[in-house]
Amino acid sequence: MSVPALHLRPAWALLKRHHQKVRRLHLRQLFAKDGKRGERLVVEAAGIYFDYSKNRITDETMELLLQLARESGLQDRIDAMFRGDRINTSEKRAVLHVALRAPRGASILFDGQNVVPEVHAVLDKMAEFSQRVRSGAWKGHTGKRIRSVVNIGIGGSDLGPVMAYEALKHYAERSMTFRFVSNVDATDFAEAVHGLDPEETLFIVSSKTFTTLETMTNAHTARDWLLSGLKGDSAAIAKHFVAVSTNAQEVAKFGIDTANMFGFWDWVGGRYSMDSAIGLSTMLAIGPDNFAAMLEGFHEIDEHFRTAPFERNLPVLMALLAVWYNNFFGAQTVAVLPYEQYLKRFPAYLQQLTMESNGKHVTADGADVNYDTGPIYWGEPGANGQHSFYQLIHQGTRLIPCDFIAFARTANPLGRHQDMLLANVFAQTEALAFGKTEKQVKAEGTPDWLLPHRLFEGNRPSNTLLLEALTPAALGKLVALYEHSVFVQGTIWQIDSFDQWGVELGKALAQRIIPELESAADPELEHDSSTNALIRRYRKLKRSGP
Ligand code: F6P
């Protein structure tokens, strides 16, 4: 089905007109008019209670947004993704991260081949390796067991593993240490190995391409660190380095035995790969059974996304609401606010997932878009954020739709903490939506001069996602939810959510500048005057150092 450009879809014009009609409606009015709104605008699926009632929408808004989804050919796109079509058109690749969590025995075809058995073969290999390391059967070069694991990777080969490790720390093998190195800043490496014993350390070099500058630099530094700790015996590499990659040739070139390589496929995008072999550090930390439970959580949402009618489809609803604020209210950001300390790296993880996916200014066909695409995602764990940036969300001049993520049960039930934490979630969404009127502020005896400062306009939208507990399965569900929401948004905007050409230019320029910084003789510089001057100043400063 050929889909018309966004501004030519009937729902687009209807939504524009509708927005003019409803944009001044206040959530106070909407709730007053419908005593059941808070129970009606709720969807429960896969153990997630999704309350979207505190959004600036009417029933008509949702009907029009759903019409927009249909006119955008969303069902066809979902089917195409699950069918293994090459929907990443600029890279001519299929997008099959859903196959990474398909149960054994399922069938997902790519180029006529069922990829699920291959996926499970890698999972089995990961499980076997994890068991050996965790049990101490896998020995380091000097015969000691592995007690520390350092994942070296960047972007999708780091953010997912770090986030998942932090999120599932409660399930992790606490007698082992897990560290993560991503930055080419040597401090990252130095701090990651600080206090570690090379004899007991395993490095996982995680890189889809195995050519990424930061990762390969860190991997070489790791090899030097290991060998200098093990008296230069290069036979040690085999026991202390494994690789996760799609590029066996480069892995072998680095010196890692490809028997110690865990593969994945070019139909897995970097930012969609935490549940592939890129999750090896996660599996080492939480064990194969918990990893399998995480995959089941992912799969449950995949099935929900694939089969649920759009009006009860969590990722679809989340995406449509994001489009509503992004394209009609002109909101530039979305705040993600997990009220769960273990999810402290979740917003950072989502930044790559959302912004590398949907930060595009041309459609998949290469036409300039004349509407805004991917909003900026940001956030911090709740409660802490309240004492920092929430001021701006409550009383600033910008509209910031928020996703509140909360869990009924904590892994650390101490005293009254959990009730207090959850009270804050509910209080914040209530305060944002309903604010505090002049009448209310006056009734508290506030002097007139202070009134404007103490008013809360309200009408600040939010979603609340309430789950039972942050289990491995729940983490899988949350990630899949956002993955598919990103895809739905990209579908409406007709962009390729699976390429990332925008990261290339900086990489290429850095390659050109490195020798200019390193050369002994002053180099001929042919950049702009600012870049030339900065390079010269850096060269001078580093020469003048201690
Ligand atoms: O920064 C761009 C990027 O290609 C990301 O998409 C990717 O996750 C990251 O670099 C790391 O790539 P690789 O896994 O190939 O090292």
Coordinates of C-alpha atoms and ligand atoms in Angstrom, one line a residue:
M1 CA 0.0 0.0 0.0
S2 CA 1.4 3.4 -0.9
V3 CA 1.1 5.8 2.0
P4 CA 0.5 9.5 1.2
A5 CA 2.8 12.1 2.6
L6 CA 1.9 13.0 6.2
H7 CA 0.3 16.3 5.4
L8 CA -1.9 14.7 2.7
R9 CA -3.4 12.1 5.1
P10 CA -6.9 13.1 5.9
A11 CA -6.4 12.5 9.7
W12 CA -3.5 15.0 9.7
A13 CA -5.7 17.9 8.6
L14 CA -8.5 16.8 10.9
L15 CA -6.1 16.6 13.8
K16 CA -4.8 20.1 13.1
R17 CA -8.3 21.5 13.2
H18 CA -9.2 19.4 16.2
H19 CA -6.1 20.6 18.0
Q20 CA -7.3 24.2 17.6
K21 CA -10.5 23.2 19.3
V22 CA -9.1 21.3 22.2
R23 CA -5.7 22.9 22.9
R24 CA -7.1 25.1 25.7
L25 CA -9.1 22.4 27.4
H26 CA -7.9 21.8 30.9
L27 CA -7.5 18.4 32.4
R28 CA -9.5 19.8 35.3
Q29 CA -12.5 20.2 32.9
L30 CA -11.9 16.8 31.2
F31 CA -11.9 15.0 34.5
A32 CA -14.8 17.0 35.9
K33 CA -16.9 16.1 32.8
D34 CA -16.2 12.4 33.1
G35 CA -16.0 10.9 36.5
K36 CA -14.7 7.7 35.1
R37 CA -12.0 9.1 32.9
G38 CA -9.2 7.8 35.1
E39 CA -10.6 4.2 34.8
R40 CA -11.7 4.5 31.1
L41 CA -8.5 5.8 29.6
V42 CA -6.4 2.9 30.8
V43 CA -5.1 -0.2 29.1
E44 CA -3.8 -3.2 30.9
A45 CA -1.7 -5.7 29.0
A46 CA 1.1 -8.1 29.7
G47 CA 1.1 -7.1 33.3
I48 CA 1.4 -3.3 32.6
Y49 CA -1.2 -0.9 33.8
F50 CA -1.0 2.0 31.4
D51 CA -3.0 5.1 32.5
Y52 CA -3.1 7.7 29.8
S53 CA -6.1 9.6 31.2
K54 CA -3.9 12.6 32.3
N55 CA -3.2 13.5 28.7
R56 CA -4.7 16.6 26.9
I57 CA -7.0 14.4 24.8
T58 CA -10.6 13.8 24.2
D59 CA -12.2 10.7 22.8
E60 CA -12.2 12.4 19.4
T61 CA -8.4 13.0 19.7
M62 CA -7.8 9.3 20.2
E63 CA -10.1 8.4 17.3
L64 CA -8.3 10.8 15.0
L65 CA -4.9 9.6 16.2
L66 CA -5.9 6.0 15.5
Q67 CA -7.2 7.1 12.1
L68 CA -3.8 8.6 11.5
A69 CA -2.1 5.3 12.5
R70 CA -4.3 3.4 10.0
E71 CA -3.8 6.0 7.2
S72 CA 0.0 5.6 7.8
G73 CA -0.2 2.0 6.9
L74 CA 0.9 0.9 10.4
Q75 CA -0.5 -2.6 10.3
D76 CA 1.3 -3.2 7.0
R77 CA 4.5 -1.9 8.5
I78 CA 4.2 -4.1 11.5
D79 CA 3.5 -7.1 9.3
A80 CA 6.5 -6.2 7.1
M81 CA 8.8 -6.0 10.1
F82 CA 7.8 -9.4 11.5
R83 CA 7.9 -10.8 8.0
G84 CA 11.6 -9.9 7.7
D85 CA 11.1 -7.4 4.9
R86 CA 14.1 -5.0 4.4
I87 CA 12.3 -2.1 6.1
N88 CA 15.7 -0.4 6.9
T89 CA 15.7 0.8 3.4
S90 CA 18.8 3.0 3.4
E91 CA 20.9 0.1 4.6
K92 CA 18.8 -2.5 2.8
R93 CA 18.4 -4.5 5.9
A94 CA 15.7 -6.4 7.6
V95 CA 14.8 -5.4 11.2
L96 CA 14.2 -8.5 13.1
H97 CA 15.0 -7.9 16.8
V98 CA 11.7 -9.6 17.5
A99 CA 13.4 -12.9 16.4
L100 CA 15.9 -12.5 19.2
R101 CA 13.2 -13.3 21.7
A102 CA 11.0 -15.7 19.7
P103 CA 10.5 -18.9 21.7
R104 CA 12.3 -22.0 20.6
G105 CA 10.2 -23.7 18.0
A106 CA 8.8 -20.5 16.5
S107 CA 9.4 -19.5 12.9
I108 CA 10.5 -16.1 11.7
L109 CA 11.8 -16.1 8.2
F110 CA 14.6 -14.0 6.7
D111 CA 15.3 -14.6 3.0
G112 CA 13.3 -17.8 3.2
Q113 CA 15.3 -19.2 6.2
N114 CA 13.9 -19.6 9.7
V115 CA 16.3 -17.6 11.9
V116 CA 14.9 -18.8 15.3
P117 CA 17.0 -21.9 15.5
E118 CA 20.2 -19.8 14.9
V119 CA 19.1 -17.4 17.6
H120 CA 18.7 -20.3 20.0
A121 CA 21.9 -21.8 19.1
V122 CA 23.7 -18.6 20.1
L123 CA 21.6 -18.4 23.3
D124 CA 22.6 -21.9 24.1
K125 CA 26.2 -21.2 23.6
M126 CA 25.9 -18.1 25.8
A127 CA 24.2 -20.1 28.5
E128 CA 26.8 -22.8 28.4
F129 CA 29.6 -20.3 28.6
S130 CA 27.9 -18.3 31.4
Q131 CA 27.4 -21.4 33.4
R132 CA 31.0 -22.3 33.1
V133 CA 32.2 -18.8 34.1
R134 CA 29.7 -18.5 37.0
S135 CA 30.5 -21.9 38.4
G136 CA 34.2 -21.4 38.2
A137 CA 34.7 -24.2 35.6
W138 CA 36.1 -21.7 33.1
K139 CA 39.5 -20.8 34.4
G140 CA 41.8 -17.9 33.6
H141 CA 45.3 -18.4 32.1
T142 CA 46.8 -19.0 35.5
G143 CA 44.1 -21.4 36.7
K144 CA 42.1 -18.9 38.8
R145 CA 38.4 -18.6 38.3
I146 CA 36.9 -15.4 36.8
R147 CA 35.6 -13.0 39.3
S148 CA 35.4 -9.8 37.2
V149 CA 33.8 -9.2 33.9
V150 CA 34.5 -6.0 31.9
N151 CA 32.3 -5.3 28.9
I152 CA 34.0 -3.1 26.3
G153 CA 31.6 -1.5 23.8
I154 CA 29.9 1.7 23.0
G155 CA 26.4 2.9 21.9
G156 CA 24.1 -0.1 21.5
S157 CA 27.0 -2.4 22.6
D158 CA 27.2 -0.6 25.9
L159 CA 24.1 1.3 26.9
G160 CA 21.8 -1.8 26.9
P161 CA 24.3 -4.0 28.8
V162 CA 24.9 -1.2 31.4
M163 CA 21.3 -0.4 31.8
A164 CA 20.3 -4.1 32.1
Y165 CA 23.0 -4.8 34.6
E166 CA 22.0 -1.9 36.8
A167 CA 18.3 -2.7 36.4
L168 CA 18.7 -6.4 37.3
K169 CA 21.5 -6.0 39.9
H170 CA 19.2 -7.5 42.5
Y171 CA 19.3 -10.8 40.4
A172 CA 23.0 -10.6 39.7
E173 CA 25.7 -12.9 41.1
R174 CA 27.1 -10.6 43.8
S175 CA 30.3 -12.5 44.2
M176 CA 31.3 -11.2 40.8
T177 CA 32.2 -7.7 39.7
F178 CA 30.8 -6.3 36.5
R179 CA 32.2 -3.2 34.9
F180 CA 31.7 -1.4 31.6
V181 CA 34.0 0.6 29.4
S182 CA 32.7 2.7 26.5
N183 CA 34.5 6.1 26.3
V184 CA 37.7 6.5 24.4
D185 CA 38.7 8.8 27.3
A186 CA 41.3 6.7 29.0
T187 CA 39.8 7.5 32.4
D188 CA 36.9 5.2 31.6
F189 CA 39.2 2.3 31.1
A190 CA 41.5 3.1 34.0
E191 CA 38.6 3.4 36.4
A192 CA 36.9 0.2 35.1
V193 CA 40.0 -1.9 35.8
H194 CA 40.9 -0.2 39.0
G195 CA 41.5 -2.8 41.6
L196 CA 40.9 -5.7 39.3
D197 CA 43.2 -8.7 39.1
P198 CA 44.1 -9.6 35.5
E199 CA 44.3 -13.2 36.5
E200 CA 40.6 -13.2 37.4
T201 CA 39.3 -10.8 34.7
L202 CA 37.4 -11.5 31.6
F203 CA 36.9 -8.9 28.9
I204 CA 33.9 -9.1 26.5
V205 CA 34.7 -7.0 23.4
S206 CA 31.2 -6.2 22.2
S207 CA 31.0 -4.6 18.8
K208 CA 28.6 -5.4 16.0
T209 CA 31.2 -4.2 13.4
F210 CA 34.3 -4.8 15.4
T211 CA 35.8 -1.6 13.8
T212 CA 34.4 1.1 16.1
L213 CA 37.3 3.4 17.1
E214 CA 36.5 3.7 20.8
T215 CA 35.8 0.0 21.3
M216 CA 38.9 -1.1 19.4
T217 CA 41.1 1.4 21.2
N218 CA 39.8 0.2 24.5
A219 CA 40.1 -3.5 23.5
H220 CA 43.8 -3.0 22.6
T221 CA 44.4 -1.2 25.9
A222 CA 42.7 -4.0 27.7
R223 CA 45.0 -6.5 25.9
D224 CA 48.1 -4.6 27.0
W225 CA 46.8 -4.3 30.5
L226 CA 46.1 -8.0 30.7
L227 CA 49.4 -9.1 29.1
S228 CA 51.4 -6.8 31.3
G229 CA 49.7 -8.3 34.3
L230 CA 50.3 -11.8 33.1
K231 CA 53.9 -11.5 32.2
G232 CA 53.3 -10.9 28.4
D233 CA 52.1 -14.4 27.7
S234 CA 49.8 -13.9 24.7
A235 CA 48.3 -17.4 25.1
A236 CA 46.4 -15.8 28.0
I237 CA 44.1 -13.9 25.5
A238 CA 42.1 -17.0 24.7
K239 CA 41.1 -17.4 28.4
H240 CA 40.5 -13.7 29.1
F241 CA 38.9 -12.3 26.0
V242 CA 35.7 -13.2 24.2
A243 CA 34.0 -11.3 21.5
V244 CA 30.4 -10.4 20.6
S245 CA 30.2 -9.4 17.0
T246 CA 28.8 -10.0 13.5
N247 CA 32.3 -9.7 12.0
A248 CA 34.3 -12.9 12.5
Q249 CA 37.1 -11.7 10.3
E250 CA 37.9 -8.7 12.4
V251 CA 37.5 -10.7 15.6
A252 CA 40.1 -13.2 14.4
K253 CA 42.4 -10.3 13.3
F254 CA 42.3 -8.9 16.9
G255 CA 43.5 -12.3 18.1
I256 CA 40.4 -13.7 19.7
D257 CA 39.7 -17.3 18.8
T258 CA 36.3 -17.3 16.9
A259 CA 35.4 -20.3 19.0
N260 CA 35.1 -17.7 21.8
M261 CA 32.9 -15.4 19.6
F262 CA 29.2 -15.0 20.1
G263 CA 27.5 -13.9 16.9
F264 CA 24.5 -12.0 15.9
W265 CA 23.2 -10.8 12.5
D266 CA 23.0 -7.6 10.5
W267 CA 19.2 -7.7 10.9
V268 CA 19.8 -6.7 14.6
G269 CA 20.4 -2.9 14.9
G270 CA 23.0 -1.9 17.6
R271 CA 20.4 -0.1 19.7
Y272 CA 18.0 -3.1 19.4
S273 CA 20.6 -5.6 20.5
M274 CA 20.6 -5.8 24.3
D275 CA 18.7 -9.1 24.0
S276 CA 21.2 -10.6 21.5
A277 CA 24.7 -11.9 22.3
I278 CA 25.4 -8.2 23.2
G279 CA 23.6 -9.2 26.4
L280 CA 26.3 -11.7 27.3
S281 CA 27.4 -9.6 30.3
T282 CA 23.8 -9.5 31.4
M283 CA 23.5 -13.2 31.2
L284 CA 26.8 -13.7 33.1
A285 CA 25.4 -11.4 35.8
I286 CA 21.9 -12.7 36.2
G287 CA 22.3 -16.3 34.8
P288 CA 20.6 -18.0 31.8
D289 CA 17.3 -18.6 33.5
N290 CA 16.7 -14.9 34.3
F291 CA 17.9 -13.9 30.9
A292 CA 15.4 -16.3 29.4
A293 CA 12.7 -14.7 31.6
M294 CA 13.7 -11.3 30.2
L295 CA 13.3 -12.6 26.7
E296 CA 9.9 -13.9 27.5
G297 CA 8.9 -10.4 28.7
F298 CA 10.1 -8.9 25.4
H299 CA 8.2 -11.6 23.5
E300 CA 5.0 -11.0 25.4
I301 CA 5.0 -7.3 24.3
D302 CA 6.0 -8.3 20.7
E303 CA 2.9 -10.5 20.5
H304 CA 0.8 -7.8 22.1
F305 CA 2.1 -5.3 19.6
R306 CA 1.6 -7.6 16.7
T307 CA -1.9 -8.7 17.5
A308 CA -3.7 -6.2 19.8
P309 CA -6.1 -3.8 18.2
F310 CA -4.6 -0.3 18.0
E311 CA -6.9 1.2 20.5
R312 CA -5.7 -1.3 23.2
N313 CA -2.1 -1.5 21.9
L314 CA 0.3 -0.1 24.4
P315 CA 3.2 0.8 22.1
V316 CA 0.8 2.2 19.5
L317 CA -1.0 4.4 22.1
M318 CA 2.3 5.6 23.6
A319 CA 3.6 6.5 20.1
L320 CA 0.4 8.3 19.1
L321 CA 0.5 10.4 22.3
A322 CA 4.1 11.3 21.6
V323 CA 3.1 12.4 18.1
W324 CA 0.2 14.4 19.4
Y325 CA 2.5 16.5 21.6
N326 CA 5.4 16.6 19.2
N327 CA 3.5 17.6 16.1
F328 CA 0.5 19.5 17.4
F329 CA 1.5 21.1 20.7
G330 CA 5.1 21.6 19.5
A331 CA 6.6 19.8 22.6
Q332 CA 10.2 19.3 22.0
T333 CA 11.0 16.8 24.7
V334 CA 9.7 13.8 26.6
A335 CA 10.7 13.1 30.2
V336 CA 11.1 9.5 31.3
L337 CA 10.9 9.3 35.0
P338 CA 11.3 5.9 36.5
Y339 CA 10.5 5.6 40.2
E340 CA 12.8 2.7 40.7
Q341 CA 16.5 3.3 41.5
Y342 CA 17.5 0.2 39.6
L343 CA 16.3 1.9 36.4
K344 CA 18.8 4.8 36.8
R345 CA 20.3 4.2 33.4
F346 CA 17.0 3.6 31.6
P347 CA 16.7 7.2 30.4
A348 CA 20.2 7.1 29.0
Y349 CA 19.5 3.8 27.3
L350 CA 16.3 5.3 25.8
Q351 CA 18.2 8.3 24.5
Q352 CA 20.0 6.2 21.9
L353 CA 16.9 4.0 21.2
T354 CA 14.7 7.0 20.5
M355 CA 17.0 9.7 19.2
E356 CA 19.3 7.6 17.0
S357 CA 16.2 6.0 15.6
N358 CA 14.0 9.0 15.0
G359 CA 16.4 11.9 14.8
K360 CA 15.9 12.2 11.0
H361 CA 15.1 15.1 8.7
V362 CA 14.3 13.2 5.6
T363 CA 11.7 10.5 4.9
A364 CA 12.8 7.0 4.0
D365 CA 12.4 8.1 0.3
G366 CA 14.9 11.0 0.9
A367 CA 12.3 13.8 0.9
D368 CA 12.7 16.6 3.4
V369 CA 10.1 16.4 6.1
N370 CA 8.1 19.5 6.8
Y371 CA 7.2 18.5 10.3
D372 CA 9.1 17.7 13.5
T373 CA 10.3 14.2 14.0
G374 CA 11.9 12.5 17.0
P375 CA 11.6 14.5 20.3
I376 CA 14.4 14.7 22.8
Y377 CA 14.1 12.0 25.5
W378 CA 15.6 12.6 28.8
G379 CA 15.1 11.8 32.5
E380 CA 16.3 10.7 35.8
P381 CA 14.9 8.5 38.5
G382 CA 12.0 10.0 40.2
A383 CA 12.2 11.6 43.6
N384 CA 15.7 12.8 42.8
G385 CA 14.4 14.6 39.8
Q386 CA 11.7 16.3 41.9
H387 CA 14.4 18.1 43.8
S388 CA 16.1 19.3 40.6
F389 CA 14.4 19.8 37.2
Y390 CA 10.7 19.2 38.1
Q391 CA 10.4 22.9 38.9
L392 CA 10.5 23.6 35.2
I393 CA 8.0 20.9 34.3
H394 CA 5.6 22.3 36.9
Q395 CA 6.0 26.0 36.3
G396 CA 8.2 26.6 33.3
T397 CA 7.1 27.9 30.0
R398 CA 7.6 24.6 28.1
L399 CA 5.2 21.7 27.7
I400 CA 7.0 18.5 28.7
P401 CA 5.0 15.3 28.5
C402 CA 6.2 12.8 31.0
D403 CA 6.3 9.0 31.3
F404 CA 6.1 8.0 35.0
I405 CA 7.2 4.4 35.5
A406 CA 6.5 2.8 38.8
F407 CA 6.4 -0.6 40.5
A408 CA 4.1 -1.8 43.3
R409 CA 6.8 -4.0 44.9
T410 CA 10.4 -3.3 45.6
A411 CA 13.3 -5.8 45.8
N412 CA 14.3 -3.9 48.9
P413 CA 11.3 -3.5 51.2
L414 CA 12.6 -1.3 54.0
G415 CA 10.2 0.5 56.3
R416 CA 7.9 2.9 54.7
H417 CA 10.1 3.7 51.7
Q418 CA 8.0 2.1 49.0
D419 CA 4.8 3.8 50.0
M420 CA 6.6 7.1 50.2
L421 CA 8.1 6.6 46.7
L422 CA 4.7 5.7 45.2
A423 CA 3.0 8.5 47.0
N424 CA 5.4 10.8 45.1
V425 CA 4.5 9.2 41.8
F426 CA 0.8 9.7 42.2
A427 CA 1.3 13.2 43.8
Q428 CA 3.5 14.4 40.9
T429 CA 1.1 13.3 38.2
E430 CA -1.8 14.8 40.1
A431 CA 0.0 18.1 40.6
L432 CA 1.1 18.3 37.0
A433 CA -2.4 17.6 35.7
F434 CA -4.5 19.7 38.1
G435 CA -2.1 22.2 39.5
K436 CA -3.3 24.7 42.1
T437 CA -5.8 27.5 41.4
E438 CA -5.7 31.0 42.6
K439 CA -8.6 30.3 44.8
Q440 CA -6.8 27.4 46.5
V441 CA -3.6 29.4 47.0
K442 CA -5.6 32.3 48.4
A443 CA -7.5 30.1 50.8
E444 CA -4.1 29.1 52.3
G445 CA -3.6 32.7 53.3
T446 CA -1.0 33.4 50.7
P447 CA -0.4 37.2 50.4
D448 CA -1.3 38.7 47.1
W449 CA 2.3 39.6 46.1
L450 CA 3.3 35.9 46.4
L451 CA 0.2 34.5 44.5
P452 CA 1.8 34.3 41.0
H453 CA 4.7 32.4 42.3
R454 CA 2.6 29.9 44.2
L455 CA 0.1 29.2 41.4
F456 CA 0.3 25.9 39.5
E457 CA -1.4 26.1 36.1
G458 CA -1.6 22.3 35.8
N459 CA -2.6 20.8 32.5
R460 CA 0.8 19.2 32.2
P461 CA 0.3 15.8 30.6
S462 CA 1.7 12.5 31.8
N463 CA 1.4 8.8 31.3
T464 CA 1.7 6.4 34.2
L465 CA 3.1 2.9 33.7
L466 CA 2.5 0.8 36.8
L467 CA 3.9 -2.7 37.0
E468 CA 4.1 -5.3 39.8
A469 CA 7.9 -5.5 40.2
L470 CA 11.1 -4.9 38.3
T471 CA 11.7 -8.5 37.4
P472 CA 13.8 -9.6 34.3
A473 CA 10.5 -10.1 32.5
A474 CA 9.3 -6.7 33.4
L475 CA 12.5 -5.1 32.1
G476 CA 12.0 -7.0 28.8
K477 CA 8.5 -5.7 28.5
L478 CA 9.5 -2.1 29.2
V479 CA 12.2 -2.1 26.6
A480 CA 10.1 -3.8 24.0
L481 CA 7.3 -1.2 24.7
Y482 CA 9.7 1.7 23.9
E483 CA 11.2 -0.1 20.9
H484 CA 7.9 -0.6 19.2
S485 CA 6.7 2.9 20.2
V486 CA 9.7 4.3 18.4
F487 CA 8.9 2.2 15.3
V488 CA 5.3 3.4 15.3
Q489 CA 6.4 7.1 15.6
G490 CA 8.9 6.5 12.7
T491 CA 6.1 4.9 10.6
I492 CA 3.9 7.9 11.0
W493 CA 6.7 10.3 10.1
Q494 CA 7.7 7.9 7.3
I495 CA 11.4 7.9 8.3
D496 CA 13.8 5.0 8.5
S497 CA 14.1 4.4 12.3
F498 CA 16.8 1.8 11.8
D499 CA 19.7 3.6 10.2
Q500 CA 22.1 6.2 11.8
W501 CA 23.9 8.1 9.1
G502 CA 24.1 11.1 11.3
V503 CA 26.9 9.6 13.4
E504 CA 29.2 9.2 10.4
L505 CA 30.5 12.7 9.6
G506 CA 32.0 13.2 13.1
K507 CA 33.6 9.8 13.0
A508 CA 35.3 10.5 9.6
L509 CA 36.5 14.0 10.7
A510 CA 38.0 12.6 13.9
Q511 CA 40.0 10.1 11.8
R512 CA 41.4 13.0 9.8
I513 CA 42.2 15.0 13.0
I514 CA 43.9 12.3 15.0
P515 CA 47.2 12.3 13.0
E516 CA 47.1 16.1 13.1
L517 CA 47.1 16.0 16.9
E518 CA 49.7 13.2 17.0
S519 CA 52.3 14.3 14.4
A520 CA 55.6 15.5 15.8
A521 CA 56.0 18.2 13.2
D522 CA 53.4 21.0 13.0
P523 CA 50.8 19.8 10.4
E524 CA 49.4 21.7 7.5
L525 CA 45.9 22.4 8.7
E526 CA 43.1 22.9 6.2
H527 CA 40.0 23.1 8.4
D528 CA 38.0 26.3 9.1
S529 CA 39.8 28.9 11.2
S530 CA 38.1 27.9 14.4
T531 CA 39.0 24.2 14.1
N532 CA 42.6 25.1 13.0
A533 CA 43.0 27.4 16.0
L534 CA 41.7 24.8 18.4
I535 CA 44.0 22.1 17.1
R536 CA 47.0 24.5 17.4
R537 CA 46.0 25.5 20.9
Y538 CA 45.7 21.8 22.0
R539 CA 49.1 20.9 20.5
K540 CA 50.6 23.9 22.4
L541 CA 48.9 23.1 25.7
K542 CA 49.9 19.4 25.6
R543 CA 53.5 20.3 24.9
S544 CA 53.5 22.7 27.9
G545 CA 52.2 20.1 30.3
P546 CA 54.2 18.4 33.1
Ligands
F6P1 O1 27.4 5.5 17.0 C1 26.9 4.7 16.0 C2 26.8 3.2 16.3 O2 26.9 2.6 15.0 C3 25.6 2.8 17.0 O3 24.5 2.7 16.3 C4 26.1 1.5 17.6 O4 25.3 1.0 18.6 C5 27.5 1.9 18.1 O5 27.9 2.8 17.1 C6 28.5 0.8 18.3 O6 28.7 0.1 17.1 P1 29.4 -1.3 17.2 O7 28.6 -2.2 18.0 O8 29.6 -1.7 15.7 O9 30.8 -1.1 17.8

